[in-house]
Amino acid sequence: AQKITQTQPGMFVQEKEAVTLDCTYDTSDPSYGLFWYKQPSSGEMIFLIYQGSYDQQNATEGRYSLNFQKARKSANLVISASQLGDSAMYFCAMREGVNYGQNFVFGPGTRLSVLP
Amino acid sequence: DGGITQSPKYLFRKEGQNVTLSCEQNLNHDAMYWYRQDPGQGLRLIYYSQIVNDFQKGDIAEGYSVSREKKESFPLTVTSAQKNPTAFYLCASRTETASNQPQHFGDGTRLSIL
């Protein structure tokens, strides 16, 4: 079974509007972390935002925020005021259990296209 | 500036040939990883290493080998046993001092078959 699901293969958004990229996850471990990365066409992976399973508040980082709904096992990324430079692939990833990197799992990604 | 350097950026492999992808980091991170990315897909873990002289297989280790002789370096060899090596390869490192620490990635190597 997929541990990370990103149901939107592609998304379009108008410049300056907000967009939500979906991510649902599957784990039975009470301790986990969720990470979002951006991958431009050049290929590098850029870390955007982190949400821990015990965090009481939704994470925010500039124009990025996480809509974390623990009971629904979802961690959707919200990008406010979209810019043309936001066009990229976006990956949701989960770290399960203790703080060891081997337990990172990546979703299939969502391709975001920002329209002028 | 600290970071991760992958080389070469592009690599071509002939049939039956082994090739080695380089990954060097100066972030003083203990953990290092190799991922494979196929077009339009997510990342799949090939190998990871938490300390020098120790590494573990990931989900798709068959046809690949690694070494970790130095903290800074984690080279990946794509052997002739890997029948479909054409992909984008990403190296990452991470400090495990706190659970919120992300993986830091290199710029990747694109490997193609001649």
mmCIF file of C-alpha atoms in Angstrom:
data_model
loop_
_atom_site.group_PDB
_atom_site.id
_atom_site.type_symbol
_atom_site.label_atom_id
_atom_site.label_comp_id
_atom_site.label_asym_id
_atom_site.label_seq_id
_atom_site.Cartn_x
_atom_site.Cartn_y
_atom_site.Cartn_z
ATOM 1 C CA ALA A 1 0.000 0.000 0.000
ATOM 2 C CA GLN A 2 1.156 3.515 -0.749
ATOM 3 C CA LYS A 3 2.358 5.288 2.353
ATOM 4 C CA ILE A 4 2.174 8.721 0.757
ATOM 5 C CA THR A 5 -0.574 9.614 -1.696
ATOM 6 C CA GLN A 6 -0.656 12.739 -3.795
ATOM 7 C CA THR A 7 -3.844 12.494 -5.834
ATOM 8 C CA GLN A 8 -3.230 15.487 -8.111
ATOM 9 C CA PRO A 9 -0.741 14.630 -10.868
ATOM 10 C CA GLY A 10 -1.030 18.186 -12.192
ATOM 11 C CA MET A 11 -2.443 21.472 -10.986
ATOM 12 C CA PHE A 12 -2.892 24.883 -12.559
ATOM 13 C CA VAL A 13 -3.177 28.160 -10.682
ATOM 14 C CA GLN A 14 -3.394 31.764 -11.748
ATOM 15 C CA GLU A 15 -0.556 34.012 -10.690
ATOM 16 C CA LYS A 16 -1.203 35.747 -7.324
ATOM 17 C CA GLU A 17 -3.865 33.218 -6.321
ATOM 18 C CA ALA A 18 -3.534 30.599 -3.575
ATOM 19 C CA VAL A 19 -3.290 26.875 -4.312
ATOM 20 C CA THR A 20 -3.558 23.738 -2.177
ATOM 21 C CA LEU A 21 -1.584 20.605 -2.967
ATOM 22 C CA ASP A 22 -2.943 17.453 -1.362
ATOM 23 C CA CYS A 23 -1.002 14.858 0.602
ATOM 24 C CA THR A 24 -2.392 11.942 2.578
ATOM 25 C CA TYR A 25 -0.241 9.477 4.456
ATOM 26 C CA ASP A 26 -0.525 6.112 6.086
ATOM 27 C CA THR A 27 1.291 5.165 9.250
ATOM 28 C CA SER A 28 0.551 3.403 12.509
ATOM 29 C CA ASP A 29 3.506 5.009 14.250
ATOM 30 C CA PRO A 30 2.542 7.850 16.617
ATOM 31 C CA SER A 31 5.822 9.643 15.953
ATOM 32 C CA TYR A 32 6.393 10.880 12.431
ATOM 33 C CA GLY A 33 7.284 13.960 10.451
ATOM 34 C CA LEU A 34 6.033 15.327 7.164
ATOM 35 C CA PHE A 35 8.199 17.283 4.736
ATOM 36 C CA TRP A 36 7.389 19.125 1.534
ATOM 37 C CA TYR A 37 9.971 19.607 -1.215
ATOM 38 C CA LYS A 38 9.941 21.587 -4.440
ATOM 39 C CA GLN A 39 11.724 20.272 -7.531
ATOM 40 C CA PRO A 40 12.148 22.793 -10.373
ATOM 41 C CA SER A 41 12.852 21.556 -13.886
ATOM 42 C CA SER A 42 16.593 21.792 -13.170
ATOM 43 C CA GLY A 43 16.211 18.817 -10.824
ATOM 44 C CA GLU A 44 17.386 19.916 -7.397
ATOM 45 C CA MET A 45 15.159 19.227 -4.399
ATOM 46 C CA ILE A 46 14.395 22.262 -2.263
ATOM 47 C CA PHE A 47 13.036 21.807 1.266
ATOM 48 C CA LEU A 48 9.976 23.957 1.939
ATOM 49 C CA ILE A 49 8.288 23.109 5.231
ATOM 50 C CA TYR A 50 8.084 20.553 8.036
ATOM 51 C CA GLN A 51 5.246 19.341 10.283
ATOM 52 C CA GLY A 52 5.806 16.994 13.217
ATOM 53 C CA SER A 53 3.106 14.624 14.392
ATOM 54 C CA TYR A 54 3.143 16.141 17.874
ATOM 55 C CA ASP A 55 3.154 19.744 16.710
ATOM 56 C CA GLN A 56 0.092 21.560 18.029
ATOM 57 C CA GLN A 57 0.033 24.241 15.384
ATOM 58 C CA ASN A 58 0.114 24.100 11.619
ATOM 59 C CA ALA A 59 3.531 24.922 10.221
ATOM 60 C CA THR A 60 4.076 28.115 8.275
ATOM 61 C CA GLU A 61 7.110 29.325 6.343
ATOM 62 C CA GLY A 62 6.666 32.533 4.398
ATOM 63 C CA ARG A 63 4.138 31.908 1.618
ATOM 64 C CA TYR A 64 3.977 28.208 2.496
ATOM 65 C CA SER A 65 1.703 26.743 5.131
ATOM 66 C CA LEU A 66 0.601 23.265 6.041
ATOM 67 C CA ASN A 67 -3.020 22.330 6.586
ATOM 68 C CA PHE A 68 -2.362 19.434 8.972
ATOM 69 C CA GLN A 69 -5.371 17.272 9.813
ATOM 70 C CA LYS A 70 -4.004 14.460 11.931
ATOM 71 C CA ALA A 71 -7.221 12.466 12.287
ATOM 72 C CA ARG A 72 -7.662 12.438 8.511
ATOM 73 C CA LYS A 73 -3.933 11.772 7.990
ATOM 74 C CA SER A 74 -3.560 14.638 5.612
ATOM 75 C CA ALA A 75 -0.891 17.336 5.329
ATOM 76 C CA ASN A 76 -1.822 19.613 2.473
ATOM 77 C CA LEU A 77 0.561 22.327 1.323
ATOM 78 C CA VAL A 78 -0.934 25.770 0.782
ATOM 79 C CA ILE A 79 0.964 28.253 -1.354
ATOM 80 C CA SER A 80 -0.352 31.780 -1.079
ATOM 81 C CA ALA A 81 0.058 34.491 -3.720
ATOM 82 C CA SER A 82 1.454 32.132 -6.369
ATOM 83 C CA GLN A 83 4.389 33.334 -8.442
ATOM 84 C CA LEU A 84 5.596 32.161 -11.849
ATOM 85 C CA GLY A 85 8.683 30.754 -10.127
ATOM 86 C CA ASP A 86 6.472 28.386 -8.139
ATOM 87 C CA SER A 87 5.985 26.243 -11.247
ATOM 88 C CA ALA A 88 7.644 22.946 -10.333
ATOM 89 C CA MET A 89 7.062 19.430 -9.034
ATOM 90 C CA TYR A 90 6.092 19.241 -5.381
ATOM 91 C CA PHE A 91 6.757 16.169 -3.256
ATOM 92 C CA CYS A 92 5.354 15.227 0.107
ATOM 93 C CA ALA A 93 7.585 12.962 2.225
ATOM 94 C CA MET A 94 7.188 11.231 5.572
ATOM 95 C CA ARG A 95 9.691 10.201 8.197
ATOM 96 C CA GLU A 96 8.269 7.410 10.346
ATOM 97 C CA GLY A 97 9.177 6.481 13.849
ATOM 98 C CA VAL A 98 12.479 7.330 15.457
ATOM 99 C CA ASN A 99 14.656 9.991 13.950
ATOM 100 C CA TYR A 100 16.508 7.822 11.451
ATOM 101 C CA GLY A 101 16.543 8.847 7.844
ATOM 102 C CA GLN A 102 16.079 5.440 6.382
ATOM 103 C CA ASN A 103 12.400 5.759 7.079
ATOM 104 C CA PHE A 104 11.785 8.581 4.617
ATOM 105 C CA VAL A 105 9.095 7.809 2.049
ATOM 106 C CA PHE A 106 8.243 10.109 -0.867
ATOM 107 C CA GLY A 107 4.956 10.544 -2.672
ATOM 108 C CA PRO A 108 4.651 10.540 -6.492
ATOM 109 C CA GLY A 109 4.503 14.325 -6.661
ATOM 110 C CA THR A 110 2.228 17.022 -8.078
ATOM 111 C CA ARG A 111 3.253 19.197 -11.007
ATOM 112 C CA LEU A 112 2.167 22.794 -10.393
ATOM 113 C CA SER A 113 1.922 25.223 -13.270
ATOM 114 C CA VAL A 114 1.412 28.905 -12.488
ATOM 115 C CA LEU A 115 -0.318 30.828 -15.277
ATOM 116 C CA PRO A 116 0.428 34.512 -15.955
ATOM 117 C CA ASP B 1 29.117 27.564 1.279
ATOM 118 C CA GLY B 2 28.189 24.178 2.652
ATOM 119 C CA GLY B 3 26.395 21.769 0.414
ATOM 120 C CA ILE B 4 26.318 18.547 -1.538
ATOM 121 C CA THR B 5 28.186 18.104 -4.792
ATOM 122 C CA GLN B 6 27.239 15.424 -7.265
ATOM 123 C CA SER B 7 29.290 14.641 -10.326
ATOM 124 C CA PRO B 8 29.095 14.255 -13.183
ATOM 125 C CA LYS B 9 25.896 16.056 -14.133
ATOM 126 C CA TYR B 10 25.404 13.750 -17.132
ATOM 127 C CA LEU B 11 26.759 10.222 -17.545
ATOM 128 C CA PHE B 12 26.499 7.673 -20.293
ATOM 129 C CA ARG B 13 26.949 3.962 -19.794
ATOM 130 C CA LYS B 14 27.743 1.295 -22.337
ATOM 131 C CA GLU B 15 26.311 -2.192 -22.106
ATOM 132 C CA GLY B 16 28.174 -4.317 -19.567
ATOM 133 C CA GLN B 17 29.956 -1.354 -18.026
ATOM 134 C CA ASN B 18 30.049 -0.274 -14.403
ATOM 135 C CA VAL B 19 29.870 3.435 -13.707
ATOM 136 C CA THR B 20 30.366 5.380 -10.484
ATOM 137 C CA LEU B 21 28.453 8.475 -9.431
ATOM 138 C CA SER B 22 30.181 10.784 -6.999
ATOM 139 C CA CYS B 23 28.565 12.444 -3.976
ATOM 140 C CA GLU B 24 30.489 14.702 -1.593
ATOM 141 C CA GLN B 25 29.118 16.803 1.274
ATOM 142 C CA ASN B 26 30.735 19.383 3.537
ATOM 143 C CA LEU B 27 27.782 19.779 5.879
ATOM 144 C CA ASN B 28 29.260 17.435 8.495
ATOM 145 C CA HIS B 29 26.164 15.242 8.214
ATOM 146 C CA ASP B 30 26.331 11.671 9.429
ATOM 147 C CA ALA B 31 23.557 10.250 7.251
ATOM 148 C CA MET B 32 23.752 10.021 3.463
ATOM 149 C CA TYR B 33 21.347 8.572 0.894
ATOM 150 C CA TRP B 34 21.031 7.650 -2.752
ATOM 151 C CA TYR B 35 17.701 7.930 -4.552
ATOM 152 C CA ARG B 36 16.592 7.038 -8.049
ATOM 153 C CA GLN B 37 13.945 9.107 -9.827
ATOM 154 C CA ASP B 38 12.260 7.955 -13.028
ATOM 155 C CA PRO B 39 10.426 10.454 -15.252
ATOM 156 C CA GLY B 40 7.275 11.802 -13.656
ATOM 157 C CA GLN B 41 7.731 9.739 -10.519
ATOM 158 C CA GLY B 42 8.804 10.142 -6.934
ATOM 159 C CA LEU B 43 12.071 9.176 -5.304
ATOM 160 C CA ARG B 44 12.973 5.589 -4.489
ATOM 161 C CA LEU B 45 15.687 4.766 -1.975
ATOM 162 C CA ILE B 46 18.654 2.768 -3.264
ATOM 163 C CA TYR B 47 21.074 2.813 -0.304
ATOM 164 C CA TYR B 48 21.618 4.810 2.843
ATOM 165 C CA SER B 49 24.399 5.161 5.371
ATOM 166 C CA GLN B 50 24.192 6.502 8.891
ATOM 167 C CA ILE B 51 27.872 6.280 9.771
ATOM 168 C CA VAL B 52 31.212 5.642 8.128
ATOM 169 C CA ASN B 53 31.858 2.053 7.044
ATOM 170 C CA ASP B 54 28.199 1.134 7.437
ATOM 171 C CA PHE B 55 25.342 1.212 4.936
ATOM 172 C CA GLN B 56 21.996 -0.473 4.366
ATOM 173 C CA LYS B 57 20.016 -1.448 1.300
ATOM 174 C CA GLY B 58 16.949 0.530 0.395
ATOM 175 C CA ASP B 59 13.956 -0.568 -1.649
ATOM 176 C CA ILE B 60 15.749 -0.955 -4.988
ATOM 177 C CA ALA B 61 19.371 -1.891 -4.177
ATOM 178 C CA GLU B 62 19.736 -4.681 -6.747
ATOM 179 C CA GLY B 63 22.324 -3.808 -9.381
ATOM 180 C CA TYR B 64 23.871 -1.022 -7.278
ATOM 181 C CA SER B 65 26.715 -0.854 -4.770
ATOM 182 C CA VAL B 66 28.041 1.842 -2.428
ATOM 183 C CA SER B 67 30.899 2.553 -0.059
ATOM 184 C CA ARG B 68 31.292 4.940 2.866
ATOM 185 C CA GLU B 69 34.981 5.180 3.663
ATOM 186 C CA LYS B 70 34.790 8.847 4.635
ATOM 187 C CA LYS B 71 32.066 10.874 6.287
ATOM 188 C CA GLU B 72 32.050 13.324 3.421
ATOM 189 C CA SER B 73 31.778 10.847 0.557
ATOM 190 C CA PHE B 74 29.177 8.294 -0.518
ATOM 191 C CA PRO B 75 29.829 7.089 -4.105
ATOM 192 C CA LEU B 76 27.270 4.958 -5.926
ATOM 193 C CA THR B 77 28.297 2.339 -8.490
ATOM 194 C CA VAL B 78 25.742 1.279 -11.070
ATOM 195 C CA THR B 79 26.802 -2.210 -12.083
ATOM 196 C CA SER B 80 26.138 -4.113 -15.277
ATOM 197 C CA ALA B 81 23.601 -6.135 -13.302
ATOM 198 C CA GLN B 82 21.286 -3.103 -13.296
ATOM 199 C CA LYS B 83 19.450 -3.704 -16.549
ATOM 200 C CA ASN B 84 17.503 -0.465 -16.648
ATOM 201 C CA PRO B 85 19.826 2.196 -15.232
ATOM 202 C CA THR B 86 18.510 5.173 -17.198
ATOM 203 C CA ALA B 87 17.230 7.574 -14.549
ATOM 204 C CA PHE B 88 17.962 10.697 -12.518
ATOM 205 C CA TYR B 89 20.042 9.951 -9.417
ATOM 206 C CA LEU B 90 19.902 12.158 -6.347
ATOM 207 C CA CYS B 91 22.225 12.075 -3.367
ATOM 208 C CA ALA B 92 21.143 13.516 -0.026
ATOM 209 C CA SER B 93 22.532 14.016 3.436
ATOM 210 C CA ARG B 94 20.994 14.797 6.790
ATOM 211 C CA THR B 95 21.899 15.527 10.352
ATOM 212 C CA GLU B 96 19.939 13.390 12.769
ATOM 213 C CA THR B 97 20.367 15.708 15.731
ATOM 214 C CA ALA B 98 16.680 16.702 15.605
ATOM 215 C CA SER B 99 13.584 15.160 14.110
ATOM 216 C CA ASN B 100 12.651 18.250 12.109
ATOM 217 C CA GLN B 101 15.868 18.270 10.108
ATOM 218 C CA PRO B 102 15.258 17.785 6.366
ATOM 219 C CA GLN B 103 17.393 15.974 3.865
ATOM 220 C CA HIS B 104 19.681 18.203 1.807
ATOM 221 C CA PHE B 105 20.020 17.204 -1.832
ATOM 222 C CA GLY B 106 22.630 17.544 -4.528
ATOM 223 C CA ASP B 107 21.797 18.682 -8.055
ATOM 224 C CA GLY B 108 21.616 15.124 -9.372
ATOM 225 C CA THR B 109 23.222 13.004 -12.078
ATOM 226 C CA ARG B 110 21.348 11.973 -15.234
ATOM 227 C CA LEU B 111 22.455 8.527 -16.363
ATOM 228 C CA SER B 112 21.683 7.222 -19.834
ATOM 229 C CA ILE B 113 22.467 4.052 -21.759
ATOM 230 C CA LEU B 114 24.487 4.356 -24.981
#
